mmCIF file of C-alpha atoms in Angstrom:
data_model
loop_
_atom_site.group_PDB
_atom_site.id
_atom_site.type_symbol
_atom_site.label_atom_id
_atom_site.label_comp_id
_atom_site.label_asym_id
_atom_site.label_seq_id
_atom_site.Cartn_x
_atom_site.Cartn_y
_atom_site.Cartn_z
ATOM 1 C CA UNK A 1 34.320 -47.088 -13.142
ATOM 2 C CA UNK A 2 36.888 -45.057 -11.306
ATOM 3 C CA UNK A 3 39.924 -46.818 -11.796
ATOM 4 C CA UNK A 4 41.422 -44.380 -14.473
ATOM 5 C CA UNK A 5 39.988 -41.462 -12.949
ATOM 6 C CA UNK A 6 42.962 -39.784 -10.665
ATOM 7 C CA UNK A 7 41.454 -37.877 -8.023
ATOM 8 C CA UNK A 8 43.311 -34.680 -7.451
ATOM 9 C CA UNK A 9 45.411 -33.526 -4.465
ATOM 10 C CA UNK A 10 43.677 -30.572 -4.010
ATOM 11 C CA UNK A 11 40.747 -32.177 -3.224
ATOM 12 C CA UNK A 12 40.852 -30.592 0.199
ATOM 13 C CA UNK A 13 40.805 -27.213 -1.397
ATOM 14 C CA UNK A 14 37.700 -26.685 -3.512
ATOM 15 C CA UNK A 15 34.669 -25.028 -3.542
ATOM 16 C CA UNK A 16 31.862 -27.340 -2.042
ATOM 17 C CA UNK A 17 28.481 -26.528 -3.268
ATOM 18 C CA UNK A 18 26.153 -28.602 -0.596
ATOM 19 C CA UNK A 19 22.436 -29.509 -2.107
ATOM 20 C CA UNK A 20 21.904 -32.889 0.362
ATOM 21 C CA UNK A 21 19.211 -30.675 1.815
ATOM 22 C CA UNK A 22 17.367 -27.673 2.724
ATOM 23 C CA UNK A 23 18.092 -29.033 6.199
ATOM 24 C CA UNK A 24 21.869 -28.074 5.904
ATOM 25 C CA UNK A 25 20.495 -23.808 5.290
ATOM 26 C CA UNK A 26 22.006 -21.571 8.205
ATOM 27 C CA UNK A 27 20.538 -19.165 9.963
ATOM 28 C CA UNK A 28 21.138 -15.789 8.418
ATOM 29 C CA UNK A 29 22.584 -12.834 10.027
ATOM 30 C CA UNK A 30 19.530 -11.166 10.949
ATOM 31 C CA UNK A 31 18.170 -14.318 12.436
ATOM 32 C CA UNK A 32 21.182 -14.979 14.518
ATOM 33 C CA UNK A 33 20.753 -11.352 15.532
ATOM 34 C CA UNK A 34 17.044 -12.027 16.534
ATOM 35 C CA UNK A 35 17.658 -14.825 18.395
ATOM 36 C CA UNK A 36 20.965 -13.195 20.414
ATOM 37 C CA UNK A 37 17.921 -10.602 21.136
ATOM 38 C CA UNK A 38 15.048 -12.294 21.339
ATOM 39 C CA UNK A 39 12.640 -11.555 24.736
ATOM 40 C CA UNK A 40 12.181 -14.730 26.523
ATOM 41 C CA UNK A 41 10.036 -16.467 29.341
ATOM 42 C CA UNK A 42 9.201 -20.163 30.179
ATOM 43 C CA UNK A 43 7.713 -21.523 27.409
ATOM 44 C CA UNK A 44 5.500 -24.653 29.330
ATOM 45 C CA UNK A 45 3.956 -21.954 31.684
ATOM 46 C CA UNK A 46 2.816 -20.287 28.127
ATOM 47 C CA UNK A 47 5.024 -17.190 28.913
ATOM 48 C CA UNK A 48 7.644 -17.005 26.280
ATOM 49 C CA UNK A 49 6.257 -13.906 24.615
ATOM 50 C CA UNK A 50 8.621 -14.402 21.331
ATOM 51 C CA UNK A 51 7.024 -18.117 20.731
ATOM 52 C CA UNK A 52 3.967 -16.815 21.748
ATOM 53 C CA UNK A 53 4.244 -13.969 18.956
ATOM 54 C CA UNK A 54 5.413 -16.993 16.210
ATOM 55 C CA UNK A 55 2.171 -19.091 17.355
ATOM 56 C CA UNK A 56 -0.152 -16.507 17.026
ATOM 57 C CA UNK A 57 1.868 -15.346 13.749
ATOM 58 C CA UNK A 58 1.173 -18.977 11.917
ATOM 59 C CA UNK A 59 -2.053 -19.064 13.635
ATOM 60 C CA UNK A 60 -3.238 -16.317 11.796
ATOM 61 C CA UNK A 61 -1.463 -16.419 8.290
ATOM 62 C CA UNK A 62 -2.808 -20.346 8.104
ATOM 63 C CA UNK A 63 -6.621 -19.193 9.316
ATOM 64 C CA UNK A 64 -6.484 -22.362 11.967
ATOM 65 C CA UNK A 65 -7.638 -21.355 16.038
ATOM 66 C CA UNK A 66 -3.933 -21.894 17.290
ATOM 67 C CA UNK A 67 -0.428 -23.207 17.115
ATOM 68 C CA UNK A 68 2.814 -24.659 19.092
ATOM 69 C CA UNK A 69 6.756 -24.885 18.447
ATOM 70 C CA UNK A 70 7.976 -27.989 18.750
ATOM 71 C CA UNK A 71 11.530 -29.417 18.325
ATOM 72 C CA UNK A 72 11.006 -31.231 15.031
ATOM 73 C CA UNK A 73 8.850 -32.051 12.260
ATOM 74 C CA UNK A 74 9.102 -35.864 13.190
ATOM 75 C CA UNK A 75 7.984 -34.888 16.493
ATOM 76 C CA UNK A 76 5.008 -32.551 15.251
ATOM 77 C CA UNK A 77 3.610 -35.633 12.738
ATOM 78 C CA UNK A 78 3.984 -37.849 15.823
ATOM 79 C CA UNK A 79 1.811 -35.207 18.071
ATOM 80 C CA UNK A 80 -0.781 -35.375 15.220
ATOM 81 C CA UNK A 81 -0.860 -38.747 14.968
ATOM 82 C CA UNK A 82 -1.353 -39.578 19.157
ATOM 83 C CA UNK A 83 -3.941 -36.815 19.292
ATOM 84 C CA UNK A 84 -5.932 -37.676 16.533
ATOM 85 C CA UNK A 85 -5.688 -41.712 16.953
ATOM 86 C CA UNK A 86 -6.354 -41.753 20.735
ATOM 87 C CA UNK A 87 -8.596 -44.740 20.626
ATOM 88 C CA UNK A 88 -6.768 -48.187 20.983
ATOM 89 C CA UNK A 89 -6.742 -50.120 17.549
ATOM 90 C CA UNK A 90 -6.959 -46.817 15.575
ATOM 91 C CA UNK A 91 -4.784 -46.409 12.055
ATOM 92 C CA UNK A 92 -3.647 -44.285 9.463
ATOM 93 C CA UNK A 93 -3.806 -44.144 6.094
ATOM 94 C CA UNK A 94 -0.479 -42.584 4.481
ATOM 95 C CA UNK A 95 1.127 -42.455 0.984
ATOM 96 C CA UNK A 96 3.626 -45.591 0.537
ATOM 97 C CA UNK A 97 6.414 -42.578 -0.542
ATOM 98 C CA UNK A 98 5.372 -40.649 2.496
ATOM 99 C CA UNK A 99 8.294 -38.870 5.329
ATOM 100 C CA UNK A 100 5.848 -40.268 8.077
ATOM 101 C CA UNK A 101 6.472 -43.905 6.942
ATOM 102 C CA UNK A 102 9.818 -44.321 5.417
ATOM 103 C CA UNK A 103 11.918 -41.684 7.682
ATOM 104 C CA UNK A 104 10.436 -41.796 10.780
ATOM 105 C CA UNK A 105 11.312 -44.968 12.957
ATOM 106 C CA UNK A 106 8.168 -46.495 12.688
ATOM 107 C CA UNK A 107 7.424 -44.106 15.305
ATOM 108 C CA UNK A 108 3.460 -43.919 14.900
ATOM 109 C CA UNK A 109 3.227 -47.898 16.109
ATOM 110 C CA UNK A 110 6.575 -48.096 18.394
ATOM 111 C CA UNK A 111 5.253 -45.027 20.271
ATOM 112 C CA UNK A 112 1.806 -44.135 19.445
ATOM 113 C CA UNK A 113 0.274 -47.802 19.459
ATOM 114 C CA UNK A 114 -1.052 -46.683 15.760
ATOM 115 C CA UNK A 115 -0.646 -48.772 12.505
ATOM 116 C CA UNK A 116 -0.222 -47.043 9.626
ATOM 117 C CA UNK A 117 -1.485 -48.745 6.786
ATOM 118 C CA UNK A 118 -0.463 -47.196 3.478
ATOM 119 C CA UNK A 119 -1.385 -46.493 -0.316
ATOM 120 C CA UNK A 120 0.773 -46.209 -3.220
ATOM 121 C CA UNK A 121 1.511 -42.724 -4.127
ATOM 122 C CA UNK A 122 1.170 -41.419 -7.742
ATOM 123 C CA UNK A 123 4.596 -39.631 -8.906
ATOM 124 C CA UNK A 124 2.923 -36.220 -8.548
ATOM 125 C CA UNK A 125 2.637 -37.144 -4.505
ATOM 126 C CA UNK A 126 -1.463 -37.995 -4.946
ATOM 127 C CA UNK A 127 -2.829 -41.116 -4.809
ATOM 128 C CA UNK A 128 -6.214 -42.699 -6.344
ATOM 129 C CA UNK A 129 -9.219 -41.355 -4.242
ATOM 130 C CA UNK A 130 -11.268 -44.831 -4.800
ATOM 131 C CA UNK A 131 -8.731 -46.618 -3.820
ATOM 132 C CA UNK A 132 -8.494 -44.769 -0.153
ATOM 133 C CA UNK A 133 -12.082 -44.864 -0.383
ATOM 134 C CA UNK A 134 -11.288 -48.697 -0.057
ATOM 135 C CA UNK A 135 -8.690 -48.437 2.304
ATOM 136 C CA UNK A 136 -11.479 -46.212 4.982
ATOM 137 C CA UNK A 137 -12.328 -49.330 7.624
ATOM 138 C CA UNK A 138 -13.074 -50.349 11.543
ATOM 139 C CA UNK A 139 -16.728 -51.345 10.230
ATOM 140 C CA UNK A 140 -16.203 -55.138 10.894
ATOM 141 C CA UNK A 141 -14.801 -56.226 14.261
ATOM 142 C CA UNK A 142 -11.904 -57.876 12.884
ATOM 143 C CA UNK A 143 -10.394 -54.240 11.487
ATOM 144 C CA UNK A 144 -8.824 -51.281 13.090
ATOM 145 C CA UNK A 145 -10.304 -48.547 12.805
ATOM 146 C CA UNK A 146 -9.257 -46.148 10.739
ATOM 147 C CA UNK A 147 -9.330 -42.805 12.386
ATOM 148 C CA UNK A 148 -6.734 -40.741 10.269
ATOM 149 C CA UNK A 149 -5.501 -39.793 6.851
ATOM 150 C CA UNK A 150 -2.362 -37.732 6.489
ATOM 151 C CA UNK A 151 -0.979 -35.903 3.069
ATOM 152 C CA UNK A 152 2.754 -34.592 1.958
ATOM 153 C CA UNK A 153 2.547 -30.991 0.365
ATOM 154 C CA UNK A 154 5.120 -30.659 -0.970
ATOM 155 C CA UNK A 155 5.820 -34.548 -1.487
ATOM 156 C CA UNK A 156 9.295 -34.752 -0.939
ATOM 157 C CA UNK A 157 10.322 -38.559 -2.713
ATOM 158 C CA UNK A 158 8.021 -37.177 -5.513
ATOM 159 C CA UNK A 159 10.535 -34.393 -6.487
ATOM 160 C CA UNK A 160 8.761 -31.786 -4.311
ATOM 161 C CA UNK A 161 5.599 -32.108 -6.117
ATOM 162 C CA UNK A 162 2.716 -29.717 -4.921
ATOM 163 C CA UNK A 163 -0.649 -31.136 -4.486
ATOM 164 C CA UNK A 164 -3.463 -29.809 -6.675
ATOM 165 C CA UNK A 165 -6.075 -27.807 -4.355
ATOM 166 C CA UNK A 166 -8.553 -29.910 -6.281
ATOM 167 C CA UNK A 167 -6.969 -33.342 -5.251
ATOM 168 C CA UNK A 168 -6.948 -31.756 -2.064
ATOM 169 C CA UNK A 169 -10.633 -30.588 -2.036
ATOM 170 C CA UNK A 170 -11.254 -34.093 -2.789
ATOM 171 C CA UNK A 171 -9.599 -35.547 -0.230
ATOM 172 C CA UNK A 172 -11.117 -33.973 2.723
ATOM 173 C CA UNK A 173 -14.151 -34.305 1.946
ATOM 174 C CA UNK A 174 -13.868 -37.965 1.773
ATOM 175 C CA UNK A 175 -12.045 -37.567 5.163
ATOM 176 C CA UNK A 176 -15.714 -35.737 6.395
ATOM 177 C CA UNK A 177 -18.100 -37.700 5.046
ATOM 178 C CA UNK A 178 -16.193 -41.262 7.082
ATOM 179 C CA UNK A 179 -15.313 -39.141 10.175
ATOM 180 C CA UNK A 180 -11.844 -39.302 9.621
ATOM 181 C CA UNK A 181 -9.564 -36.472 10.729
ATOM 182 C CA UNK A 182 -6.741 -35.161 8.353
ATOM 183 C CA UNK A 183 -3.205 -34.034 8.706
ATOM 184 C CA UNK A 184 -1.043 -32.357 6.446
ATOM 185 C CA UNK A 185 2.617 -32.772 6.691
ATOM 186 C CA UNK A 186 3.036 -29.440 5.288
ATOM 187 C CA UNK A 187 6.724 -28.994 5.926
ATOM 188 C CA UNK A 188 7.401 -27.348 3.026
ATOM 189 C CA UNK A 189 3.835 -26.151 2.504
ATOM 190 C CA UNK A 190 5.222 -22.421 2.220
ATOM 191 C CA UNK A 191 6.589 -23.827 -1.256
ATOM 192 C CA UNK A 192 3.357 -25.022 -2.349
ATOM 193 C CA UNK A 193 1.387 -21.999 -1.754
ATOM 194 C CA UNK A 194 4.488 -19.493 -3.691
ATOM 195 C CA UNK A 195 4.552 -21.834 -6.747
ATOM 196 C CA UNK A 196 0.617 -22.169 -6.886
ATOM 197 C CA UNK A 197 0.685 -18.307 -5.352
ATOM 198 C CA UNK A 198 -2.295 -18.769 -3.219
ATOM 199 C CA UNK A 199 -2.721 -18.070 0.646
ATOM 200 C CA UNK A 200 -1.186 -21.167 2.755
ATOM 201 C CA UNK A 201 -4.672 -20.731 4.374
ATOM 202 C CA UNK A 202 -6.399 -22.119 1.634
ATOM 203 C CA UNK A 203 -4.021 -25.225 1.042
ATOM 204 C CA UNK A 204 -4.899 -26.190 4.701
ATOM 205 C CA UNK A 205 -8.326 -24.978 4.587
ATOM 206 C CA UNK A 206 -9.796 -28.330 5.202
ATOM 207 C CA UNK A 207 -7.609 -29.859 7.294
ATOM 208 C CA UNK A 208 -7.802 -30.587 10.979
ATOM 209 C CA UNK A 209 -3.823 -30.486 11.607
ATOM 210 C CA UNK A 210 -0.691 -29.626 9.516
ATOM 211 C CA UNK A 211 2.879 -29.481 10.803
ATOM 212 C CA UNK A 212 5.432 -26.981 9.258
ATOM 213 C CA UNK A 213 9.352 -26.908 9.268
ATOM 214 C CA UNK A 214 10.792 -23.858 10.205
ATOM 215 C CA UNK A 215 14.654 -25.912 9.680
ATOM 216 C CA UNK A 216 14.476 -26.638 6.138
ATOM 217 C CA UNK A 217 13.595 -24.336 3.500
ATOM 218 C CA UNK A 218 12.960 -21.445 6.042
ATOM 219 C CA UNK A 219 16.612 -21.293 7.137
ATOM 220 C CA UNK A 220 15.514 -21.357 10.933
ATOM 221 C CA UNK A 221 18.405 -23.662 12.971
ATOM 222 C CA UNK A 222 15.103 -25.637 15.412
ATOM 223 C CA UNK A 223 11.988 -26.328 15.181
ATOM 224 C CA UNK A 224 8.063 -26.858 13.661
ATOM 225 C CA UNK A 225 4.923 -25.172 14.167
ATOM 226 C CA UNK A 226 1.619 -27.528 14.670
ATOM 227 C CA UNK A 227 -1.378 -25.755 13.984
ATOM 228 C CA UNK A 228 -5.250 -26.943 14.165
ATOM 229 C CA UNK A 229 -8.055 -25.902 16.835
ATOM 230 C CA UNK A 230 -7.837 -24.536 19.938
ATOM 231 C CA UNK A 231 -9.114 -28.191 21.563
ATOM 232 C CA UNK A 232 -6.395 -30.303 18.841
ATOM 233 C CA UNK A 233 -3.382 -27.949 20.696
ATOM 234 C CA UNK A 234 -4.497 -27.998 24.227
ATOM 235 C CA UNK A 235 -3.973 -32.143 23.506
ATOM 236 C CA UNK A 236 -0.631 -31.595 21.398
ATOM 237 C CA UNK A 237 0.798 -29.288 24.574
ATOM 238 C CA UNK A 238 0.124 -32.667 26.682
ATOM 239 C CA UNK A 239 1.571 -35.218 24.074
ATOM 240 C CA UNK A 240 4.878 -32.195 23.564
ATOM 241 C CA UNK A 241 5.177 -32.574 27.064
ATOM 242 C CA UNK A 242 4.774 -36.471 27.408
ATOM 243 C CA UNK A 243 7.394 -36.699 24.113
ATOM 244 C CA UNK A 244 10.091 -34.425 26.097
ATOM 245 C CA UNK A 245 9.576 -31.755 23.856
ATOM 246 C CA UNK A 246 8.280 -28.814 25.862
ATOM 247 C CA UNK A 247 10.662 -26.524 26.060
ATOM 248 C CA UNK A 248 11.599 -23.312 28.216
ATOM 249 C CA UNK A 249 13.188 -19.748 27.273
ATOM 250 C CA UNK A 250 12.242 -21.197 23.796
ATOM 251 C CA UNK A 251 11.835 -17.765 22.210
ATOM 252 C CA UNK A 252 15.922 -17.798 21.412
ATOM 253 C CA UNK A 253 14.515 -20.462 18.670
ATOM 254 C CA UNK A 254 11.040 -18.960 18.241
ATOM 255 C CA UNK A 255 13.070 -15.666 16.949
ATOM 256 C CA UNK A 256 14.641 -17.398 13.854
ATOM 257 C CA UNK A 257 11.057 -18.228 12.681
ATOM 258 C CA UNK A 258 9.670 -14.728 13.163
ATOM 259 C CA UNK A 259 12.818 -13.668 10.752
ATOM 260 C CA UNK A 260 11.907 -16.916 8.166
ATOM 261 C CA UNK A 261 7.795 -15.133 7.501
ATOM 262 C CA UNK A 262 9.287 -11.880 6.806
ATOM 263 C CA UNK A 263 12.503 -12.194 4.898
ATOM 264 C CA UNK A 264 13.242 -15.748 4.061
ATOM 265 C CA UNK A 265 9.357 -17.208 2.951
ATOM 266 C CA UNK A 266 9.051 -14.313 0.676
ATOM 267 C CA UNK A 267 12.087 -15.567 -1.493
ATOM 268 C CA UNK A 268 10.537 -19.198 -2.160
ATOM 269 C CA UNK A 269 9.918 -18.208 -5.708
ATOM 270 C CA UNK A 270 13.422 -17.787 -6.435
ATOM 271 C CA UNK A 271 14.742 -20.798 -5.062
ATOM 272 C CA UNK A 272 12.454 -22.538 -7.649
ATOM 273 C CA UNK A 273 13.870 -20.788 -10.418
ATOM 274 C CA UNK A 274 17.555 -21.720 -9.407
ATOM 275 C CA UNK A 275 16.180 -25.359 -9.514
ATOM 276 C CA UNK A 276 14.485 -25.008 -13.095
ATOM 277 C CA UNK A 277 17.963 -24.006 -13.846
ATOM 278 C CA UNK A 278 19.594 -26.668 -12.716
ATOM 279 C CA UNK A 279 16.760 -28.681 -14.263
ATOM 280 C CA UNK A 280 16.621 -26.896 -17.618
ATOM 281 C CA UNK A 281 20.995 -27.673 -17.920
ATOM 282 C CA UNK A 282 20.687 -31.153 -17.495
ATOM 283 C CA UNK A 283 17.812 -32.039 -20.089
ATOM 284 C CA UNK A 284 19.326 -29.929 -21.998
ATOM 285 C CA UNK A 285 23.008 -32.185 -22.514
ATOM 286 C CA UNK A 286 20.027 -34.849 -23.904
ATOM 287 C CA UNK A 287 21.868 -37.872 -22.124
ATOM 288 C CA UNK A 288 20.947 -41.457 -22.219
ATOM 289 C CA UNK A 289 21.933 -41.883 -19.459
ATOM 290 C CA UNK A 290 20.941 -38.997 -16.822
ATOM 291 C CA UNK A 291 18.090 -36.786 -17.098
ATOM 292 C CA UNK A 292 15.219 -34.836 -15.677
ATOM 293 C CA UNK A 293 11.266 -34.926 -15.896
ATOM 294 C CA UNK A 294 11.430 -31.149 -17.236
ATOM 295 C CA UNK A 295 7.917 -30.506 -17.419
ATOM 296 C CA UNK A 296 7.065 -31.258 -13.897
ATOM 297 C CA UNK A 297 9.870 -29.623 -12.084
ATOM 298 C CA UNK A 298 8.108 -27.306 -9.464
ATOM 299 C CA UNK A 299 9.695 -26.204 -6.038
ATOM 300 C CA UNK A 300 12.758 -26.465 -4.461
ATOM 301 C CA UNK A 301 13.803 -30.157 -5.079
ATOM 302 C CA UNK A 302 15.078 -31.767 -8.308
ATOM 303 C CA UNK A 303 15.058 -35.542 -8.620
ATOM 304 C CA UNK A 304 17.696 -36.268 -10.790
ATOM 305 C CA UNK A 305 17.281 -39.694 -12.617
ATOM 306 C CA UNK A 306 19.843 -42.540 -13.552
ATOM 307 C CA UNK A 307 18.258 -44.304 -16.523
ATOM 308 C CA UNK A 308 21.518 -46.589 -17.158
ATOM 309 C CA UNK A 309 21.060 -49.737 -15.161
ATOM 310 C CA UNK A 310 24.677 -49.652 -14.900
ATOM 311 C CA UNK A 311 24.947 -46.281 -13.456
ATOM 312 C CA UNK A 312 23.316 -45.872 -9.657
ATOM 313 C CA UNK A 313 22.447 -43.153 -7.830
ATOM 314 C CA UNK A 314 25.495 -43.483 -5.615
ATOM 315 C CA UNK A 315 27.851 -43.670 -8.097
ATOM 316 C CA UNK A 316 26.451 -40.454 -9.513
ATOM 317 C CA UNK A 317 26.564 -38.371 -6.278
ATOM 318 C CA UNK A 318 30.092 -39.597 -5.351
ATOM 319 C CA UNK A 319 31.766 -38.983 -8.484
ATOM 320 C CA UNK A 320 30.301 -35.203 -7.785
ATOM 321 C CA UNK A 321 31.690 -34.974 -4.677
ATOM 322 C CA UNK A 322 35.299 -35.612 -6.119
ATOM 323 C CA UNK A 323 37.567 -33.059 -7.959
ATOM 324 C CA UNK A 324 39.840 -34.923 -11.109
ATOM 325 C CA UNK A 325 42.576 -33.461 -12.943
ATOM 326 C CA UNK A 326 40.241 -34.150 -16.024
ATOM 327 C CA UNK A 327 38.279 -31.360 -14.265
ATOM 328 C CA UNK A 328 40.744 -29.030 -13.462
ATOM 329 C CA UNK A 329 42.223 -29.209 -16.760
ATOM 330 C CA UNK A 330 38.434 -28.511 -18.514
ATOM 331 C CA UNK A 331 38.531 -25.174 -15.999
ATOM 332 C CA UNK A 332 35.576 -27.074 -14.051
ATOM 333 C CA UNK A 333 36.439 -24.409 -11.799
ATOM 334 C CA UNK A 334 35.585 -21.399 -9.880
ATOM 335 C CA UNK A 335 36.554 -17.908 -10.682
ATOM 336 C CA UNK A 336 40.081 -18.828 -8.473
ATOM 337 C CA UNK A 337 40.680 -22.010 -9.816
ATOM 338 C CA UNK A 338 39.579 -24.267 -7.375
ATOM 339 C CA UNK A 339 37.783 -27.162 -7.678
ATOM 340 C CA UNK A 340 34.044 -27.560 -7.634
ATOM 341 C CA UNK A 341 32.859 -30.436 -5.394
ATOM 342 C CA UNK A 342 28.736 -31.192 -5.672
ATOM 343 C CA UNK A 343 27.084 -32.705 -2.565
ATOM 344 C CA UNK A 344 23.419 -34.279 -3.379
ATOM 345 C CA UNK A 345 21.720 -36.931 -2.221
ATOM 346 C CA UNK A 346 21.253 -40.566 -3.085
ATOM 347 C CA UNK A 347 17.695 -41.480 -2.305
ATOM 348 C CA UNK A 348 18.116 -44.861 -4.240
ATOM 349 C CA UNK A 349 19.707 -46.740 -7.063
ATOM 350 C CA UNK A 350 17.790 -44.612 -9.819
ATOM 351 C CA UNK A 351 17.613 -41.101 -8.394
ATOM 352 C CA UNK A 352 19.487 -38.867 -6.980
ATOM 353 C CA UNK A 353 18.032 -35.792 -5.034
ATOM 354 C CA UNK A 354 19.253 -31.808 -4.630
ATOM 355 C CA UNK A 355 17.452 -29.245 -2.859
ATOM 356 C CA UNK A 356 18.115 -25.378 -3.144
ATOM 357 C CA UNK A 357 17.845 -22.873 -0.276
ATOM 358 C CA UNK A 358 18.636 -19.164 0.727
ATOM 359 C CA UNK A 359 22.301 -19.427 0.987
ATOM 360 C CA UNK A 360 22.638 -21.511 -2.851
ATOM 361 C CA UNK A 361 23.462 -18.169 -4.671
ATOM 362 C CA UNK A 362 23.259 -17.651 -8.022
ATOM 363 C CA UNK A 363 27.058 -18.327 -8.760
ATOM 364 C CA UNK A 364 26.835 -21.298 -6.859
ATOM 365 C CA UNK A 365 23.878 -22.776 -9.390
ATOM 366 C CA UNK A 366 26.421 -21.625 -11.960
ATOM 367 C CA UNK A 367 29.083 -23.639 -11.006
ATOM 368 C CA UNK A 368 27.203 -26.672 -9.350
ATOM 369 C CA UNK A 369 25.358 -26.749 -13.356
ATOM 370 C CA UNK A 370 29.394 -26.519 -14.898
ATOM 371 C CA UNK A 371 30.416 -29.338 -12.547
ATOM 372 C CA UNK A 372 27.111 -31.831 -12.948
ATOM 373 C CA UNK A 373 27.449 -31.578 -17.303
ATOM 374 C CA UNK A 374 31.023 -32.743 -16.938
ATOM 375 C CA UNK A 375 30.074 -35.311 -14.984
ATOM 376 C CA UNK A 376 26.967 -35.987 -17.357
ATOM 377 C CA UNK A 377 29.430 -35.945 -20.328
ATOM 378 C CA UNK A 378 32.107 -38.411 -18.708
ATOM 379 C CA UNK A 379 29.506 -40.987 -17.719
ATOM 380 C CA UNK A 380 28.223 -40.830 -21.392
ATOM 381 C CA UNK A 381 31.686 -40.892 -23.019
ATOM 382 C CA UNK A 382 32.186 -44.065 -20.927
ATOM 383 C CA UNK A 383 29.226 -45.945 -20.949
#
């Protein structure tokens, strides 16, 4: 497919507009300021007064008892799942789509001991209620038992899809009425509650654990929160500790996150504009071959979907990531002539994935949405 493409010299010297991930946002200035600043004391003896500020922060702005940092969100799911699962033959049920079983090692049954057994999620990140109903056992000696059921919100292989407060109602009261706890991987949940602009408190209202990521979205360069009761916390600081994730003079992170709630959280709203944008461009070119569910489009991530069998996902993020003379010629170019180079994710063959954050500016949706309809265009022309 790229054989008469020439790729051009310059490619070395363009402009590269990086979507992989809200994982790739930097710390902003006054962050980095913060954390250069930030009033520190040893974290495992509970005297870090800057992490202690963040805890008590999230604490109160999600309405749950208390809260720790930890290093990652992988590690703060894993925490939830070895706290809540602490009987021996205990699983979880989790979506089939979810972070906790495709992206994290397995960890939950290589480290916890815990089976996860899983349902298929819906493309708007649910799944059907009677069928977890089903899934609920440990009543016949031959089972586990189940003992947990975690949700994504926002569901990141669903397009960051927020889940309806009703679904979510639902859901925990099934969780209640069979005695099983609940987690929320909420590590984008601060996008959920701007596009359905409600508290975060009442997403999580029901549920006994959730687990946000200060790293992604929040521009932050470490770190999670894990919030539930007082009791749930105690037994996270233990498994933290057990996991090699307690940490000392932590507050030099804990300072990053105190900047995300008051300058960077706010500003969720317009992130999901730039990615309607983005959205809106490429439905708009009405290609067989590349488009966009429009009408669902709601937070920060855009799936971006291959309907040509003969075109993948990876061929689709590489040729973005290359400059042509085609291009350069077609001023597919910034404001000084250089060329524009895409980065977004290939999450498989039929989609591909890009994610805005704080430092995506304006001009850089701009030129990422000149550089994508080329490419839309040249894969149509050809096909």
């Amino acid at each position: 497919m790229y054989a008469n493409m020439k790729t051009s010299p310059l490619n070395g010297n363009n402009l590269v507009v990086d979507m992989r991930s809200d994982t790739v946002s930097q710390p902003t200035e006054e962050m980095r300021h913060a954390m250069a600043t930030a009033v520190v004391g040893d974290d495992v003896f509970g005297e870090d007064p800057t992490t202690n500020e963040l805890q008590q922060r999230f604490a109160q702005l999600f309405a749950k008892e208390a809260a720790i940092f930890v290093p990652s969100g992988c590690m703060a799911n894993l925490i939830s799942v070895m706290v809540h699962c602490s009987q021996r033959g205990a699983e979880a049920i989790v979506g089939d789509l979810s972070h906790i079983f495709l992206y994290e090692q397995g960890s939950s049954a290589h480290i916890a001991g815990v089976q996860l057994n899983t349902i298929p999620n819906e493309p708007d990140g649910t799944f059907c209620l009677n069928q977890f109903k089903r899934k609920i056992r440990g009543f016949d000696c031959h089972e586990p038992i189940t003992a947990l059921a975690v949700i994504e919100n926002t569901h990141n292989m669903c397009g960051g899809k927020v889940i309806p407060i009703e679904f979510l109602d639902e859901f925990t009261k099934i969780c209640r009425e069979n005695s099983l706890k609940c987690h929320m991987d909420g590590a984008r949940v601060f996008n959920a509650a701007a596009y359905l602009n409600v508290p975060v408190s009442r997403i999580v209202r029901d549920f006994d654990s959730v687990a946000v990521c200060l790293s992604k979205g929040c521009s932050a360069p470490v770190g999670s929160i894990l919030l539930g009761s007082q009791s749930f916390i105690n037994q996270a600081h233990r498994m933290r500790k057990a996991l090699g994730g307690a940490m000392r003079q932590v507050g030099v992170l804990s300072a990053a996150g105190l900047v995300a709630l008051d300058t960077i959280v706010p500003g969720f709203n317009e992130d999901h504009e730039k990615v309607r944008r983005i959205a809106q461009a490429i439905f708009n070119t009405r290609s067989p071959n590349v488009t966009v569910d429009i009408e669902n489009v709601q937070t920060n991530i855009l799936m971006i979907q291959l309907v040509n069998e003969k075109i993948t996902s990876s061929d689709f993020t590489k040729r973005l990531s290359e400059v042509t003379e085609a291009e350069l010629l077609n001023n597919i170019t910034d404001k000084s002539g250089k060329g524009i180079l895409v980065q977004v994710s290939s999450r498989d063959c039929k989609f591909a994935r890009l994610v805005i954050y704080r430092q995506i500016t304006d001009e850089d949706v701009d030129l990422a949405i000149k550089k994508i309809k080329f490419v839309i265009h040249e894969f149509d022309n050809k096909m």
